[in-house]
Tab-separated table of C-alpha atoms in Angstrom:
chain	number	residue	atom	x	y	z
V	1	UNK	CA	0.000	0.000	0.000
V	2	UNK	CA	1.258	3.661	-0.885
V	3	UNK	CA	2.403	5.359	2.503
V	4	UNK	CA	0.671	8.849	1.968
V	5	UNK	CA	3.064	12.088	2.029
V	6	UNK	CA	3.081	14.324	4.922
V	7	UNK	CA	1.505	17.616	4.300
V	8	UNK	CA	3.263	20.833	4.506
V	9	UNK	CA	2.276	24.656	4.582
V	10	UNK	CA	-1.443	23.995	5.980
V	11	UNK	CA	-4.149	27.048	6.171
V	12	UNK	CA	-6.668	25.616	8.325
V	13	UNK	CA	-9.536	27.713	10.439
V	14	UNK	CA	-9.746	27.129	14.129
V	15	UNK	CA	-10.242	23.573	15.770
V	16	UNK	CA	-13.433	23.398	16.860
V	17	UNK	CA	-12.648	22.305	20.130
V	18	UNK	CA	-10.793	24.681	20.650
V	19	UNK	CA	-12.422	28.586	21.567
V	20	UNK	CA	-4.928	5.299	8.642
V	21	UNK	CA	-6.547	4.819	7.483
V	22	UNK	CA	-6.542	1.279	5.998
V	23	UNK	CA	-4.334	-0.281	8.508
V	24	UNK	CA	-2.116	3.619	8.304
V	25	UNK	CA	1.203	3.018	10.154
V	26	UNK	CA	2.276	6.002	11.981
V	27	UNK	CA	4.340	7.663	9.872
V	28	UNK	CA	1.439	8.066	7.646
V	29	UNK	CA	0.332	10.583	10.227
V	30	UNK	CA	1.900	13.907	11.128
V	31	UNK	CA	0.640	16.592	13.618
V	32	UNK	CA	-0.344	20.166	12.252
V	33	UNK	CA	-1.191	23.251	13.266
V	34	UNK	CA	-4.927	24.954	13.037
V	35	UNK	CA	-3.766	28.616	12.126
V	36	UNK	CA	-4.709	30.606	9.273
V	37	UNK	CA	-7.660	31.321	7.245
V	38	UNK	CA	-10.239	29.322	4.829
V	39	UNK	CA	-9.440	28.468	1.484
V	40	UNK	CA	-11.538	30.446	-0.924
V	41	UNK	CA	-12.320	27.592	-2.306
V	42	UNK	CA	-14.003	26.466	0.987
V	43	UNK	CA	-17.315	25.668	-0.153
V	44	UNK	CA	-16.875	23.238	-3.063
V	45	UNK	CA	-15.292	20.627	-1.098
V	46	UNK	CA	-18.111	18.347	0.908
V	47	UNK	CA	-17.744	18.367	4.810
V	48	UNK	CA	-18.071	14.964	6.556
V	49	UNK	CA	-21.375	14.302	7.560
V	50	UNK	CA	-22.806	11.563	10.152
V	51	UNK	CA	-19.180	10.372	11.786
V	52	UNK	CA	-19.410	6.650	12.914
V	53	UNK	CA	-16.455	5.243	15.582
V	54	UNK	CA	-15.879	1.679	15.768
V	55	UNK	CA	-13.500	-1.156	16.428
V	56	UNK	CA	-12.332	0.782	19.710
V	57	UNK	CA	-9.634	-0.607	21.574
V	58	UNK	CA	-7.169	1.226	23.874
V	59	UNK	CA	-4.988	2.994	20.983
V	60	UNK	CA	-6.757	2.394	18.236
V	61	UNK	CA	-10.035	3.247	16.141
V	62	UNK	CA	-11.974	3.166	12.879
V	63	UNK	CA	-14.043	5.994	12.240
V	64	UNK	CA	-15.595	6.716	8.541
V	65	UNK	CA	-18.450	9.558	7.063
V	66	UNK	CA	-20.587	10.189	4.696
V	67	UNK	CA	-20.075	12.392	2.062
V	68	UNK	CA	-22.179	14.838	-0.619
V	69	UNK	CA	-20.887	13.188	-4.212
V	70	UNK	CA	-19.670	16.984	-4.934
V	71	UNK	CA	-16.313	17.775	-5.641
V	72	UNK	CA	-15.295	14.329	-3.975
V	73	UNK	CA	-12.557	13.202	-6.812
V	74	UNK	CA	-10.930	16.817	-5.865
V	75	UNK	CA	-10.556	15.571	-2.108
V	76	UNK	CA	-6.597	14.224	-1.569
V	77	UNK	CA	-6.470	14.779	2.579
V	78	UNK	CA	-8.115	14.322	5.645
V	79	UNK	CA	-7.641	16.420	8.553
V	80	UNK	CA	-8.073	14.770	11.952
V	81	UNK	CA	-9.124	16.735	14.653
V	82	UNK	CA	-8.587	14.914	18.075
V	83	UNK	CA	-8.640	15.898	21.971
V	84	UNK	CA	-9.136	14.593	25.437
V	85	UNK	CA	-12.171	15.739	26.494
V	86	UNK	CA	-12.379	18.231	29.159
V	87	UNK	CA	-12.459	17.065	32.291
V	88	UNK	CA	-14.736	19.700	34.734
V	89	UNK	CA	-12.712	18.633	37.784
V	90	UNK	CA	-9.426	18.518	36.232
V	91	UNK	CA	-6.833	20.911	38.519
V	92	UNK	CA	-7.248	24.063	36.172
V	93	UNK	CA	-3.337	25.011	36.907
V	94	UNK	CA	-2.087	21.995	35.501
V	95	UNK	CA	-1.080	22.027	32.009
V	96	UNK	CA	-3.633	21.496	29.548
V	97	UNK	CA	-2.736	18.107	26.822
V	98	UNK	CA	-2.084	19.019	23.553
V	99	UNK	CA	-4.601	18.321	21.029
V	100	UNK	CA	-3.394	15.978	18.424
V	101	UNK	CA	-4.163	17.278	14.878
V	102	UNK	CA	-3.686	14.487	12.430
V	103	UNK	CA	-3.314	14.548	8.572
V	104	UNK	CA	-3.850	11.647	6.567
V	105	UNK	CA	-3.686	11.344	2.421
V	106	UNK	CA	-7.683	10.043	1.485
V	107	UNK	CA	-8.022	6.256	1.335
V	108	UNK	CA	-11.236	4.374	1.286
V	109	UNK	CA	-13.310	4.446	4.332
V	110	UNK	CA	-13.355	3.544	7.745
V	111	UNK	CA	-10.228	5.081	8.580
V	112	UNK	CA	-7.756	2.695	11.198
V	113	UNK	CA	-6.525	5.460	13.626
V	114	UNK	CA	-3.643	4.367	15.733
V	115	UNK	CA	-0.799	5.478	17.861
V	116	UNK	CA	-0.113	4.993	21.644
V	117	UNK	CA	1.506	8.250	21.802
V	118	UNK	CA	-1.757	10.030	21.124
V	119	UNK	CA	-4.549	7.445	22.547
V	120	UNK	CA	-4.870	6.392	25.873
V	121	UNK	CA	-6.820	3.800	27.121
V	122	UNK	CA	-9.874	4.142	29.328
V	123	UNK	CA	-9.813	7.568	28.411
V	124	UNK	CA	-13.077	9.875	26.223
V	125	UNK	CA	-12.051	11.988	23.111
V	126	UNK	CA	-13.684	14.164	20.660
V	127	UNK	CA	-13.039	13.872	17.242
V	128	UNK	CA	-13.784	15.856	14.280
V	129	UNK	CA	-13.040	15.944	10.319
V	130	UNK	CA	-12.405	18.375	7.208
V	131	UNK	CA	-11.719	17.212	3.950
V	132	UNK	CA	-8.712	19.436	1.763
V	133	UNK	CA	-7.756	19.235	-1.449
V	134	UNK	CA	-3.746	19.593	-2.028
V	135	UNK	CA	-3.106	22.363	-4.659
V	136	UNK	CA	-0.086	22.877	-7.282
V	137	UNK	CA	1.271	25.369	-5.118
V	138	UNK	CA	1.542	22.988	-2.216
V	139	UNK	CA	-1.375	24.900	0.222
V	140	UNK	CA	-5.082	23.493	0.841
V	141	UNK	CA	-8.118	23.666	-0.147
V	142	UNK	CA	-10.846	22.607	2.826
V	143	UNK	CA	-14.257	22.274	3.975
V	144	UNK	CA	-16.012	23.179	7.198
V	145	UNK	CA	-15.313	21.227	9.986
V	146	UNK	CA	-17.815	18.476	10.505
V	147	UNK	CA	-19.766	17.788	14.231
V	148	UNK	CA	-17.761	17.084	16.781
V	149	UNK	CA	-17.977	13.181	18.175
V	150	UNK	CA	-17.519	12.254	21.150
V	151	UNK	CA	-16.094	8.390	22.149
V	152	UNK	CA	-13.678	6.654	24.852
V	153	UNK	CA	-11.176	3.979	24.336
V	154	UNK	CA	-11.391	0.843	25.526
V	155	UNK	CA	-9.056	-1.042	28.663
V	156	UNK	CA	-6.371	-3.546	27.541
V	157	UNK	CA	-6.990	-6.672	25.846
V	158	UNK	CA	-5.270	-9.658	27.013
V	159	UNK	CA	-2.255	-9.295	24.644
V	160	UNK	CA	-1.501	-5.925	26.504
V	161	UNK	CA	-1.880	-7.512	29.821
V	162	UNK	CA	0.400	-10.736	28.778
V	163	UNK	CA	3.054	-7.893	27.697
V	164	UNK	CA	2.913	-6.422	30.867
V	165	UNK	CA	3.114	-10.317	32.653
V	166	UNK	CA	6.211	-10.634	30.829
V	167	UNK	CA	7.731	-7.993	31.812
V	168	UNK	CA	6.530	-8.475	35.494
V	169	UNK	CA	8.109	-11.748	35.650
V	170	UNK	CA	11.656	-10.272	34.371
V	171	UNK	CA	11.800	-9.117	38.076
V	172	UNK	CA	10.071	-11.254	40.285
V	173	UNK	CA	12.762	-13.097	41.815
V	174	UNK	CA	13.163	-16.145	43.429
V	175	UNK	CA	10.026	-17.735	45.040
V	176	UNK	CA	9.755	-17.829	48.894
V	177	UNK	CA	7.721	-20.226	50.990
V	178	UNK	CA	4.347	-18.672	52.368
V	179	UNK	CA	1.329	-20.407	54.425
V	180	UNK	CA	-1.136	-17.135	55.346
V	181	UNK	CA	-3.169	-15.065	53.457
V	182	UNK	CA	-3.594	-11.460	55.560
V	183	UNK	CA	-5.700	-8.072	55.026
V	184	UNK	CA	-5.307	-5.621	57.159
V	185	UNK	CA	-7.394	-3.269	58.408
V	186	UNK	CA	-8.711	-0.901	61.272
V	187	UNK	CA	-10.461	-2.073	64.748
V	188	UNK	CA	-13.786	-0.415	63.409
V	189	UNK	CA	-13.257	-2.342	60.011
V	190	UNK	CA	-13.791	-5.827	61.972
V	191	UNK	CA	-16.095	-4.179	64.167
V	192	UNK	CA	-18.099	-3.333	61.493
V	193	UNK	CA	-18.148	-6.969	59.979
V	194	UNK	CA	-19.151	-8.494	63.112
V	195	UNK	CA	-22.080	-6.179	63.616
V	196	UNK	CA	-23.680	-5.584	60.425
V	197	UNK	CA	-22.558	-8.302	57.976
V	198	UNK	CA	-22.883	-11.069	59.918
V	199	UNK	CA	-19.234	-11.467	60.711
V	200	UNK	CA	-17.976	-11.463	56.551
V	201	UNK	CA	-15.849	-9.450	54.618
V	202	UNK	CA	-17.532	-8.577	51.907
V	203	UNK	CA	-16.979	-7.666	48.270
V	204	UNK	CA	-15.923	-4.293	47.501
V	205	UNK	CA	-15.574	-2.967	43.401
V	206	UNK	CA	-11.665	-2.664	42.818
V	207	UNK	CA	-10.459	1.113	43.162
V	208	UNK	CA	-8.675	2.701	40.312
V	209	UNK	CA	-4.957	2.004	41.491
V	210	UNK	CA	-2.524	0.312	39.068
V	211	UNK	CA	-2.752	0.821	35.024
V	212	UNK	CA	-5.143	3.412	33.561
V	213	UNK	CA	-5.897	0.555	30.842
V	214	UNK	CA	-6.534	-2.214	33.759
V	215	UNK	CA	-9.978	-3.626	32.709
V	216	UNK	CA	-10.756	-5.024	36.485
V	217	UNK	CA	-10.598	-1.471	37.949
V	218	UNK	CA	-13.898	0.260	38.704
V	219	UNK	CA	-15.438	-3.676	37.414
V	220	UNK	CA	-13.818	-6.649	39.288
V	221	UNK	CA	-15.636	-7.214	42.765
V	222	UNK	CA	-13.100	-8.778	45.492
V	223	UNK	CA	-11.394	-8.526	48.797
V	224	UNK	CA	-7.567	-7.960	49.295
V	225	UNK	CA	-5.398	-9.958	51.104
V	226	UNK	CA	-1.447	-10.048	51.002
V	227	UNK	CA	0.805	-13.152	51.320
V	228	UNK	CA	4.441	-11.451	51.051
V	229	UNK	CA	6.492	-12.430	53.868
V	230	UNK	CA	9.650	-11.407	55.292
V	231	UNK	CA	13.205	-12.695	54.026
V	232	UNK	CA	14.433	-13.539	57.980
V	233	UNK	CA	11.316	-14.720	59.413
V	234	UNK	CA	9.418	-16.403	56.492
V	235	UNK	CA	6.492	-14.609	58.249
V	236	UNK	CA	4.074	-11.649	57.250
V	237	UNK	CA	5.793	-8.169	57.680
V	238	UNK	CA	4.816	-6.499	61.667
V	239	UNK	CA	3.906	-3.050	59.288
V	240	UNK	CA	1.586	-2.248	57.420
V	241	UNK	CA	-0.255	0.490	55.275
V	242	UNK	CA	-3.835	-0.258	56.079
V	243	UNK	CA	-4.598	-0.918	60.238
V	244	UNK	CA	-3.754	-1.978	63.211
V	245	UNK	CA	-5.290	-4.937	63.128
V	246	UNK	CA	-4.857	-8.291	60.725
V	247	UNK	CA	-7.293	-11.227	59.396
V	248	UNK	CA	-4.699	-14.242	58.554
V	249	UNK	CA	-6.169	-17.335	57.050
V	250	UNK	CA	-4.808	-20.672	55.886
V	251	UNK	CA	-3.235	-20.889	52.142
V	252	UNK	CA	-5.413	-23.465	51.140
V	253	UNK	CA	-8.598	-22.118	52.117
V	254	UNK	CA	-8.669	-19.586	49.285
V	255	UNK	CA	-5.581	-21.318	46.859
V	256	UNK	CA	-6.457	-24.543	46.344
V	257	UNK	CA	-6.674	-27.204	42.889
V	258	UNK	CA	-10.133	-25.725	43.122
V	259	UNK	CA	-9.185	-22.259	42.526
V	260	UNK	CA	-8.346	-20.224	39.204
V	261	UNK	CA	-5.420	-17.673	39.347
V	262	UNK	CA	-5.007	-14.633	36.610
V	263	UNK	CA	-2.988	-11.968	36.066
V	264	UNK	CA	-4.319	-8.586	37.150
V	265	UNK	CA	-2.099	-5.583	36.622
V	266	UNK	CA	1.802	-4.886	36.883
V	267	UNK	CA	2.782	-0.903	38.313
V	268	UNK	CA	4.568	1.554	40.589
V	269	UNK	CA	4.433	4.305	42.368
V	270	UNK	CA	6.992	6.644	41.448
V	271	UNK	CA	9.225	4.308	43.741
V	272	UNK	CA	11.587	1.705	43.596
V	273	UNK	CA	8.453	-0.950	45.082
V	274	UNK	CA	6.828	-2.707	41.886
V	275	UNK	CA	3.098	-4.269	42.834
V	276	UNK	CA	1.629	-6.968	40.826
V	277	UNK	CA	-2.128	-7.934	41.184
V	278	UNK	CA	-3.463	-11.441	41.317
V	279	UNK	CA	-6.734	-12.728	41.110
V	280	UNK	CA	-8.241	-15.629	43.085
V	281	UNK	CA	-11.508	-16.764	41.914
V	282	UNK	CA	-13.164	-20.393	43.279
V	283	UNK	CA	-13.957	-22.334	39.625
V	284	UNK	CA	-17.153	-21.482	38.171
V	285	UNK	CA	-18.178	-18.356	40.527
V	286	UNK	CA	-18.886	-14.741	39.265
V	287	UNK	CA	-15.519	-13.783	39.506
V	288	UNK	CA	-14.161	-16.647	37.771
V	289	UNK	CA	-16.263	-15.661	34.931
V	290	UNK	CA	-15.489	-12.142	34.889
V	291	UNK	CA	-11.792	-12.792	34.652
V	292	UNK	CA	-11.794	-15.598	31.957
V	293	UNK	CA	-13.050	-12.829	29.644
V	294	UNK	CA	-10.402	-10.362	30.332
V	295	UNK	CA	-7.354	-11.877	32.226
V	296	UNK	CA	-4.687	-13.818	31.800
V	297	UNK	CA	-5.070	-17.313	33.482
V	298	UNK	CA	-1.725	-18.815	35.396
V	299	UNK	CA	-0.848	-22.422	35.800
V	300	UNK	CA	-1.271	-22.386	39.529
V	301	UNK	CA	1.333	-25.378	39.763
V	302	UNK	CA	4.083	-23.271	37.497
V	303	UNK	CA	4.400	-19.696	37.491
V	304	UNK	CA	6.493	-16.258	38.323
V	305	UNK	CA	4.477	-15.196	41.152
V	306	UNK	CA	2.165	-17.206	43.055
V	307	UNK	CA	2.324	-21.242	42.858
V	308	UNK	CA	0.191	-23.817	44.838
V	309	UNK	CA	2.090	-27.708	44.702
V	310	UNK	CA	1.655	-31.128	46.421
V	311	UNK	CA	4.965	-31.961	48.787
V	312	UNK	CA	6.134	-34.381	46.898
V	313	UNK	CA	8.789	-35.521	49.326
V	314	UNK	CA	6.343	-34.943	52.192
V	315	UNK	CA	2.869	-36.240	52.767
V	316	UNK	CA	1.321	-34.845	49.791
V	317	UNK	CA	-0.141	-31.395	51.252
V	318	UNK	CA	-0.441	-28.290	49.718
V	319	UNK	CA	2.658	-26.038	49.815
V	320	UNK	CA	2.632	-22.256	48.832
V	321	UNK	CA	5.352	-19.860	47.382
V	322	UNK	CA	5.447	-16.568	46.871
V	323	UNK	CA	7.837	-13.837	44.408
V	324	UNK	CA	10.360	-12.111	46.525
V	325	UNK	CA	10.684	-9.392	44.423
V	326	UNK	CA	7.614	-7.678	43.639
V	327	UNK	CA	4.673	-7.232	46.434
V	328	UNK	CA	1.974	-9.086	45.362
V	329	UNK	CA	-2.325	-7.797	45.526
V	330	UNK	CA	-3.992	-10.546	45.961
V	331	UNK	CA	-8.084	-10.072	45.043
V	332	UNK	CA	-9.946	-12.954	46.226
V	333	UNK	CA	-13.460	-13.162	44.204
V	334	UNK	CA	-15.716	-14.229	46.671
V	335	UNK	CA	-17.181	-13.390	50.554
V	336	UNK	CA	-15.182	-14.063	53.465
V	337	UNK	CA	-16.562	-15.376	56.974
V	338	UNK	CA	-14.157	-14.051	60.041
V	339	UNK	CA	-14.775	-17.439	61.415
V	340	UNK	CA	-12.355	-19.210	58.571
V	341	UNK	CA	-9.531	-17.424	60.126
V	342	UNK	CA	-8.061	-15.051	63.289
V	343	UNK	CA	-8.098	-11.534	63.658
V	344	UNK	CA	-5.293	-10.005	66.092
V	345	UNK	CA	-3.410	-6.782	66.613
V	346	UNK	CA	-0.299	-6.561	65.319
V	347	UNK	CA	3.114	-4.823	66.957
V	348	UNK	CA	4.756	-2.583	64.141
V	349	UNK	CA	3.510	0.476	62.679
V	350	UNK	CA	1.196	1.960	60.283
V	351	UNK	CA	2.741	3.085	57.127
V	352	UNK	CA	0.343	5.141	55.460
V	353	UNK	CA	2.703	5.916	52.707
V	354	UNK	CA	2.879	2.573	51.385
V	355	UNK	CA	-1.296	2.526	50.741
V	356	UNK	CA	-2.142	2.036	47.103
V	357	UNK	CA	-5.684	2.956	47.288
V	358	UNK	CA	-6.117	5.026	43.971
V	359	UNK	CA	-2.376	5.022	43.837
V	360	UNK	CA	-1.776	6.131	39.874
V	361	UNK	CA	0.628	4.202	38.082
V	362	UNK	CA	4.282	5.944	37.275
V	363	UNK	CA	3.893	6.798	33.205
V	364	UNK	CA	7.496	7.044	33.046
V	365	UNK	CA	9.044	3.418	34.474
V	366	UNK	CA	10.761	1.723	31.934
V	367	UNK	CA	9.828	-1.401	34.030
V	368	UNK	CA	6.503	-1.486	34.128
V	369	UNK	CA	4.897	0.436	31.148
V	370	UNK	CA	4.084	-0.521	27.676
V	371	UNK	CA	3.609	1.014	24.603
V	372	UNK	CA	0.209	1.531	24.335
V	373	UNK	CA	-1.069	4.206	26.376
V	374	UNK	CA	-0.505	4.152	30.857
């Protein structure tokens, strides 16, 4: 296929949000400015009418028009007009992103726009279109811009997730021996499951910590529990982020041959700690379900981060090991009853600046991003 020139010397009005293409490859694509006045030719060139998206993902997306037969052989470019939409709550001294005006050369529609460096995933745009016609003298020709669609990209697919698993398990480190799952909380969080929910921990929807493109945040119903334990001890760590106070339960009551296991989400904090989140979901539950669709399943037997194996050279029970090298979320799927476990105070302190509640992801770790958006 003919990789379209890049356009040069552009008169274009305004944006108007501002007051590819067959399977295009990037290059195909150059940013522009909006300066300058209309053609006088304006009006014989047809503006795009009736803008359809479709085929979303979290860089990418088709979009195609209809068009008045007049003047349409004349038509060589397309101008793209795209921005973030505007956010009311956004912090109004921040800087504002800079809208992405595309040109392609006119192919047959729908249009494949794509380019991590302008798309984001999980994220709404607005898009609109002009047509131009490229004239001996090198300047346009263009039409009105058309209505001004509005559309957000989608959350990773599973081959963005299994990118990020690879590069999770380039540092997870040996695997260290573990035999307790453990949330922990605040006195009035137990107090509170005793009284009114008949002594469970229940479900609660996953924040929006982690990877903007993460399709279980804001979706995936769970609980969080940890399982790292210390290098000396072999036992959970005396701190903690969350609370005082600590529910520990067996291994094998939630990680088990009975269980499914999936890859979550790999990120930072704009520190040297890397988290990865896991998800636990009993066979054939809800959860289960939910992440089948969108995750990444792990062999539970044979894997970087979180393994469940007979004792082979023992009596056959269920042994547990855990990565040393990244600290490990662990979202079980379903319930939990207090009674399945203990709940006790423990002795260190409470290190609130280790909490990853709506912690945003660093965009700019070479470890843990991927090219396709944060």
């Amino acid at each position: 296929m003919e990789v379209p020139g890049l356009a040069h010397n552009i008169t274009s009005p305004l944006s108007p949000c501002e007051g590819m293409i067959k399977d295009l490859s990037l290059d195909a694509l150059q940013l522009c400015e909006r300066d300058g006045s209309k053609s006088s030719e304006l009006e014989e060139l047809p503006v795009p009418q009736n803008i359809k998206i479709s085929n979303i993902t979290c860089d990418s997306f088709k979009i195609c028009w209809d068009m008045e037969p007049r003047s349409k052989e004349r038509i060589t470019h397309y101008f793209i007009d795209l921005n973030k939409k505007e956010n009311k709550n956004s912090n109004k001294f921040k800087h504002k992103d800079v809208p992405t005006k595309l040109v392609a050369k006119a192919v047959p529609l729908p249009m494949t726009v794509r380019g991590h460096w302008f798309l984001s995933p999980r994220t709404e745009y607005t898009v609109a279109v002009q047509t131009a016609s490229k004239q001996t003298d090198g300047d346009y020709a263009i039409s009105e811009w058309s209505e001004i669609i509005e559309f957000c990209t989608a959350d990773y697919s599973t081959v963005h997730l299994n990118q990020l698993m690879q590069k999770a398990e380039v540092i997870a480190g040996r695997m260290l021996r573990f035999s307790v799952f453990y949330r922990n909380q605040n006195k009035e969080y137990f107090d509170h499951a005793r009284e009114a929910q008949e002594s469970r921990m229940l479900r609660s929807v996953k924040d929006n910590s982690g990877s903007h493109g993460s399709p279980i945040s804001g979706k995936l119903e769970g609980i969080y529990f940890c399982c790292n334990t210390e290098f000396n001890t072999g036992k959970p760590p005396q701190d903690s982020p969350y609370g005082r106070h600590r529910f520990e339960v067996r291994a094998d009551t939630f990680f088990n041959p009975d269980t499914n296991l999936y890859f979550g989400d790999f990120y930072c904090m704009y520190t040297a700690y890397h988290y990865v989140i896991l998800v636990l979901a009993p066979k054939g539950s809800t959860g289960d379900e939910f992440c089948k669709q969108r995750l990444p399943a792990l062999d539970i037997t044979n894997n970087r981060f979180l393994t469940c194996k007979q004792d082979e050279g023992g009596d056959g029970s269920l042994v547990f090991h855990h990565a040393q090298d990244v600290i490990l979320e662990v979202i079980y799927t379903e319930p939990v009853d207090l009674a399945v476990g203990t709940v006790a105070e423990i002795s260190g302190h409470q290190l609130m600046s280790m909490s990853t509640v709506n912690a945003k992801k660093d965009p700019s770790c070479k470890t843990c991003n991927i090219s396709v958006g944060r």
